[in-house]
Short mmCIF file of C-alpha atoms in Angstrom, two decimals:
data_model
loop_
_atom_site.label_atom_id
_atom_site.label_comp_id
_atom_site.label_asym_id
_atom_site.label_seq_id
_atom_site.Cartn_x
_atom_site.Cartn_y
_atom_site.Cartn_z
CA MET A 1 105.22 -15.01 -106.06
CA ALA A 2 106.68 -11.28 -106.30
CA THR A 3 106.42 -9.67 -102.98
CA PRO A 4 108.88 -7.29 -101.64
CA SER A 5 110.86 -10.18 -100.42
CA HIS A 6 111.23 -11.66 -103.89
CA PRO A 7 114.24 -11.35 -105.93
CA GLN A 8 111.59 -10.41 -108.90
CA TYR A 9 110.47 -7.53 -106.95
CA GLU A 10 111.67 -4.44 -108.68
CA ALA A 11 113.91 -2.40 -105.83
CA ALA A 12 114.69 0.39 -108.23
CA ASN A 13 111.25 1.32 -109.16
CA TYR A 14 110.42 0.96 -105.30
CA GLN A 15 113.27 3.39 -104.48
CA ALA A 16 112.17 6.04 -107.34
CA CYS A 17 108.41 5.98 -106.82
CA ARG A 18 107.64 5.22 -103.26
CA PRO A 19 106.50 8.20 -101.14
CA ARG A 20 109.16 9.60 -98.76
CA TYR A 21 108.47 9.97 -95.07
CA LYS A 22 108.64 13.44 -93.64
CA ALA A 23 111.97 14.41 -91.60
CA SER A 24 109.42 15.94 -89.26
CA LEU A 25 108.08 12.47 -88.50
CA ALA A 26 111.36 10.85 -87.36
CA ASP A 27 111.59 13.85 -85.16
CA ALA A 28 108.14 13.34 -83.58
CA ILE A 29 109.10 9.75 -82.99
CA VAL A 30 112.22 10.78 -81.00
CA ALA A 31 110.30 13.47 -79.21
CA TYR A 32 107.85 10.91 -78.13
CA HIS A 33 110.70 8.65 -76.97
CA GLN A 34 112.22 11.14 -74.98
CA GLN A 35 109.25 12.63 -73.23
CA ASP A 36 108.71 11.64 -69.69
CA ASN A 37 111.30 9.05 -70.24
CA PRO A 38 113.86 8.28 -67.47
CA GLN A 39 116.22 6.62 -69.97
CA PRO A 40 115.69 8.81 -73.31
CA ALA A 41 118.74 7.32 -74.96
CA THR A 42 119.26 7.61 -78.74
CA ASP A 43 121.97 5.15 -79.20
CA LEU A 44 120.60 2.61 -81.39
CA GLY A 45 117.32 2.64 -83.76
CA VAL A 46 116.19 -0.35 -85.79
CA ASP A 47 113.92 0.09 -88.93
CA VAL A 48 112.68 -3.44 -89.57
CA ALA A 49 111.68 -4.52 -93.32
CA THR A 50 113.44 -1.23 -94.22
CA GLY A 51 112.98 -2.04 -97.99
CA THR A 52 115.37 0.24 -99.67
CA GLY A 53 116.10 2.16 -96.51
CA ILE A 54 113.89 5.11 -96.86
CA PHE A 55 112.83 5.60 -93.40
CA ALA A 56 116.40 4.23 -92.01
CA ARG A 57 117.93 7.26 -93.73
CA ARG A 58 115.47 9.64 -91.67
CA LEU A 59 116.63 7.98 -88.39
CA ALA A 60 120.29 8.33 -89.30
CA ALA A 61 120.76 11.83 -88.17
CA ARG A 62 118.87 11.06 -84.69
CA PHE A 63 120.35 7.76 -83.67
CA THR A 64 124.38 7.19 -82.84
CA LYS A 65 123.58 3.93 -84.98
CA VAL A 66 120.79 2.45 -87.21
CA ILE A 67 120.09 -1.10 -88.18
CA GLY A 68 117.74 -1.64 -91.04
CA THR A 69 116.67 -5.13 -91.71
CA ASP A 70 114.83 -6.91 -94.48
CA ILE A 71 114.42 -10.29 -95.75
CA SER A 72 114.99 -9.17 -99.32
CA ALA A 73 118.63 -9.45 -100.60
CA SER A 74 117.80 -7.00 -103.65
CA MET A 75 116.18 -4.47 -101.42
CA LEU A 76 119.09 -4.53 -99.17
CA GLU A 77 121.43 -3.85 -101.94
CA ALA A 78 119.49 -0.90 -103.25
CA ALA A 79 119.25 0.45 -99.65
CA ARG A 80 123.25 0.19 -99.46
CA ALA A 81 123.54 2.13 -102.57
CA ALA A 82 121.21 4.81 -101.37
CA SER A 83 122.96 5.14 -97.96
CA SER A 84 126.39 5.85 -98.80
CA GLU A 85 126.19 9.37 -96.91
CA HIS A 86 124.82 7.58 -93.97
CA PRO A 87 127.93 5.54 -92.53
CA ASN A 88 126.22 4.75 -89.24
CA ILE A 89 123.63 2.57 -90.93
CA GLU A 90 123.77 -1.30 -91.11
CA TYR A 91 121.71 -3.44 -93.17
CA ILE A 92 121.03 -6.99 -92.08
CA GLU A 93 119.15 -9.70 -93.93
CA ALA A 94 116.54 -10.82 -91.26
CA ALA A 95 112.75 -11.38 -90.58
CA SER A 96 111.25 -8.63 -88.75
CA GLU A 97 109.92 -11.45 -86.24
CA HIS A 98 113.47 -12.96 -86.05
CA LEU A 99 115.96 -10.50 -85.27
CA ALA A 100 118.72 -12.79 -83.94
CA ALA A 101 121.54 -10.46 -84.68
CA ILE A 102 120.19 -7.87 -82.50
CA ASN A 103 121.01 -8.31 -78.66
CA ASP A 104 118.32 -8.53 -75.91
CA HIS A 105 117.05 -5.04 -74.55
CA SER A 106 119.59 -3.19 -76.87
CA VAL A 107 117.23 -1.00 -78.77
CA ASP A 108 116.13 2.63 -78.03
CA VAL A 109 113.49 3.04 -80.78
CA LEU A 110 112.07 0.46 -83.24
CA THR A 111 110.42 1.46 -86.40
CA ALA A 112 108.05 -0.44 -88.92
CA ALA A 113 107.34 1.91 -91.78
CA THR A 114 104.31 0.82 -93.97
CA SER A 115 105.52 -2.92 -93.55
CA ALA A 116 103.79 -4.44 -90.55
CA HIS A 117 100.82 -5.91 -92.49
CA TRP A 118 103.53 -8.39 -93.84
CA PHE A 119 104.37 -9.67 -90.13
CA ASP A 120 102.82 -12.19 -87.86
CA PRO A 121 101.64 -9.63 -85.58
CA GLU A 122 102.01 -11.74 -82.07
CA LYS A 123 105.56 -12.90 -83.09
CA PHE A 124 106.66 -9.47 -84.27
CA ILE A 125 105.71 -7.93 -80.87
CA SER A 126 107.23 -10.76 -78.95
CA GLU A 127 110.40 -9.99 -80.90
CA VAL A 128 110.23 -6.28 -79.98
CA GLN A 129 109.73 -6.79 -76.45
CA ARG A 130 112.82 -8.90 -76.52
CA VAL A 131 115.21 -6.18 -78.36
CA LEU A 132 113.70 -2.99 -76.96
CA LYS A 133 115.24 -1.45 -73.82
CA PRO A 134 113.23 -1.05 -70.73
CA ASN A 135 111.18 2.52 -71.57
CA GLY A 136 112.23 1.68 -75.39
CA THR A 137 109.64 2.93 -77.99
CA LEU A 138 107.97 0.86 -81.07
CA ALA A 139 106.37 3.24 -83.67
CA ILE A 140 104.27 1.45 -86.32
CA ILE A 141 103.74 3.92 -89.07
CA GLY A 142 102.19 3.78 -92.51
CA TYR A 143 99.77 5.00 -95.26
CA ASN A 144 97.29 3.48 -97.27
CA GLY A 145 96.91 4.06 -101.11
CA PHE A 146 93.55 5.98 -100.69
CA LEU A 147 94.41 9.23 -102.41
CA HIS A 148 92.92 12.49 -101.81
CA PHE A 149 93.63 14.80 -105.12
CA VAL A 150 93.78 18.20 -104.02
CA ASP A 151 93.17 19.68 -107.22
CA TYR A 152 90.88 16.95 -108.59
CA PRO A 153 88.70 15.96 -105.82
CA LEU A 154 86.54 13.74 -108.41
CA CYS A 155 89.37 11.35 -108.62
CA ASP A 156 89.37 10.33 -105.00
CA LYS A 157 86.33 8.13 -105.72
CA VAL A 158 88.52 6.45 -108.81
CA SER A 159 91.48 6.12 -106.67
CA VAL A 160 89.65 4.35 -103.76
CA SER A 161 87.94 1.85 -106.26
CA HIS A 162 91.37 0.88 -107.99
CA CYS A 163 93.13 0.67 -104.70
CA ILE A 164 90.52 -1.64 -103.24
CA GLY A 165 91.22 -3.65 -106.66
CA PHE A 166 94.99 -3.66 -105.83
CA ASN A 167 94.17 -4.89 -102.24
CA LYS A 168 91.77 -7.76 -103.48
CA LEU A 169 95.08 -8.93 -105.76
CA MET A 170 96.99 -8.57 -102.39
CA SER A 171 94.23 -10.81 -100.71
CA ASP A 172 94.77 -13.36 -103.66
CA LEU A 173 98.49 -13.49 -102.26
CA GLY A 174 97.00 -14.56 -99.05
CA GLN A 175 97.77 -11.74 -97.53
CA ASP A 176 93.70 -10.96 -96.72
CA ALA A 177 94.34 -9.74 -93.18
CA GLY A 178 97.40 -7.82 -94.47
CA TYR A 179 95.49 -5.48 -96.93
CA LYS A 180 92.87 -5.07 -94.09
CA MET A 181 95.69 -3.73 -91.96
CA VAL A 182 96.86 -1.20 -94.54
CA ALA A 183 93.30 0.02 -95.23
CA ASN A 184 92.73 0.90 -91.57
CA VAL A 185 96.46 1.92 -91.30
CA TYR A 186 97.43 -0.82 -88.78
CA GLN A 187 94.49 -0.49 -86.37
CA THR A 188 94.94 -4.20 -85.74
CA TYR A 189 98.71 -3.56 -83.95
CA HIS A 190 96.79 -0.76 -81.70
CA GLN A 191 94.43 -3.36 -80.23
CA LEU A 192 96.93 -6.03 -79.90
CA LEU A 193 99.16 -3.51 -77.67
CA ALA A 194 96.31 -2.36 -75.85
CA ARG A 195 95.37 -5.94 -74.74
CA ALA A 196 98.91 -6.71 -73.92
CA LYS A 197 98.74 -3.60 -71.42
CA TRP A 198 101.48 -1.64 -73.16
CA THR A 199 101.93 1.84 -71.72
CA GLY A 200 101.68 5.25 -73.38
CA ILE A 201 100.01 3.96 -76.61
CA GLN A 202 99.26 6.63 -79.10
CA ARG A 203 97.31 6.02 -82.30
CA ARG A 204 97.35 9.16 -84.99
CA ILE A 205 95.46 9.22 -87.99
CA TYR A 206 94.68 11.39 -90.86
CA PRO A 207 92.02 11.78 -91.79
CA GLY A 208 89.67 10.94 -89.12
CA THR A 209 87.40 9.31 -91.64
CA ILE A 210 89.73 6.30 -91.90
CA GLU A 211 89.39 4.74 -88.47
CA ASP A 212 87.40 1.56 -88.19
CA GLU A 213 85.46 1.22 -84.92
CA PRO A 214 87.81 3.20 -82.62
CA LEU A 215 88.64 1.42 -79.28
CA PRO A 216 86.62 3.12 -76.53
CA ASP A 217 89.57 3.09 -74.05
CA ALA A 218 92.13 4.26 -76.69
CA PRO A 219 90.67 6.57 -79.24
CA PRO A 220 92.61 7.73 -82.11
CA ILE A 221 94.23 11.40 -82.23
CA VAL A 222 93.23 12.62 -85.50
CA SER A 223 95.94 15.10 -86.85
CA PRO A 224 95.13 18.30 -88.39
CA GLU A 225 97.27 17.47 -91.43
CA PRO A 226 99.12 14.92 -93.01
CA VAL A 227 102.19 13.88 -90.78
CA VAL A 228 103.85 10.82 -92.31
CA VAL A 229 104.78 11.27 -96.04
CA GLU A 230 105.22 13.57 -98.73
CA PHE A 231 104.89 12.50 -102.45
CA GLU A 232 106.37 14.76 -105.03
CA ALA A 233 103.68 13.22 -107.45
CA THR A 234 103.19 13.40 -111.10
CA TRP A 235 100.83 11.04 -112.80
CA ARG A 236 104.03 9.33 -114.25
CA LYS A 237 105.21 8.86 -110.75
CA LEU A 238 101.81 7.82 -109.39
CA ARG A 239 101.89 4.98 -111.94
CA GLY A 240 105.17 3.76 -110.95
CA PHE A 241 104.02 3.91 -107.18
CA TYR A 242 101.04 1.76 -107.96
CA GLN A 243 103.21 -0.61 -110.04
CA THR A 244 105.16 -1.23 -106.89
CA ALA A 245 101.96 -2.45 -105.00
CA SER A 246 102.66 -6.10 -104.27
CA GLY A 247 99.40 -7.38 -105.57
CA VAL A 248 99.92 -5.51 -108.83
CA VAL A 249 103.45 -7.08 -109.13
CA LYS A 250 101.99 -10.69 -108.77
CA TYR A 251 99.31 -10.04 -111.23
CA VAL A 252 101.73 -8.75 -113.90
CA GLN A 253 103.92 -11.87 -113.42
CA SER A 254 101.07 -14.18 -113.67
CA HIS A 255 99.24 -12.50 -116.59
CA PRO A 256 101.96 -11.26 -118.65
CA ASN A 257 99.65 -10.69 -121.83
CA GLU A 258 97.29 -8.67 -119.71
CA GLU A 259 97.26 -5.03 -119.15
CA ASN A 260 99.02 -3.79 -116.04
CA PRO A 261 96.43 -2.80 -113.36
CA ALA A 262 98.43 0.27 -112.59
CA ASP A 263 98.12 1.44 -116.11
CA VAL A 264 94.58 1.14 -116.15
CA ALA A 265 94.09 3.07 -112.58
CA VAL A 266 96.16 6.18 -113.89
CA ARG A 267 94.57 6.35 -117.33
CA ASP A 268 91.10 6.41 -115.52
CA LEU A 269 92.32 8.84 -113.05
CA MET A 270 93.66 10.91 -115.89
CA ALA A 271 90.38 10.72 -117.69
CA THR A 272 88.46 11.84 -114.75
CA ALA A 273 90.82 14.69 -114.04
CA GLY A 274 90.68 15.67 -117.83
CA ALA A 275 94.38 15.54 -117.87
CA THR A 276 96.82 14.63 -120.78
CA ASP A 277 100.19 15.38 -119.45
CA LEU A 278 101.73 12.44 -117.76
CA ASP A 279 104.52 14.84 -116.12
CA GLU A 280 101.98 17.18 -114.60
CA LYS A 281 102.84 17.81 -111.09
CA LEU A 282 100.07 16.86 -108.56
CA ARG A 283 98.95 17.42 -105.06
CA VAL A 284 98.03 14.42 -103.32
CA GLN A 285 97.59 13.30 -99.53
CA PHE A 286 97.38 9.97 -98.31
CA GLY A 287 95.36 8.40 -95.56
CA GLU A 288 97.99 7.64 -92.77
#
């Protein structure tokens, strides 16, 4: 199986082609943490399932120390290589549900950036409760692959169709619940935290149409614009992004003589847009 935790998962492509989290997102998380907080410390931030450390590096300027955890040694190797300018980041190989190297009640802010669909939600939340300080903050953030093409709106439906196919491949990995979490951007956790009586819960989404049966006692806040990621996209980079989808990686591994689903998706999108240049710059927005 080739998931982000597997040695065959190509960390270099992941590092190169995944969207980048906005610096303003890290600022917003810290501002939320400090608002009305009697102990608004920023001594330790932890980014679980950090992958190649993309969001850990966003946290580095805002915390005295940052720990990035992941179960993939190859991802952590790439994270360390990309983090030479951030000496306050430490990377540790660990599952998000078992953070044994992190002391009880020691973490100010814990983040999970487009990764929580891989976790056992209840075990993860239990571990978060163990490591967070009183009044600490948990931020579960992410985006789905349902792209809006600003200049080619006819591509939106084509993108959704292919992403549903990618999600079906993810379901074939035994991650049926996981791909549903990605599609509705982690509403599952919102429901779980609300039932557990966590305080100060906020769910921010963009656009409002991605919400699936909002909770009446904890409705989402619809952002007026994207706040999570920025993506300097071209058709070529979009193809690389699709190639990092776990279901696509597994399909290619299992069907080496078949065409890569990412190639099919980008070819269909370019045909819909009437585009021929793989390096054309694109304006795209994610559901988040």
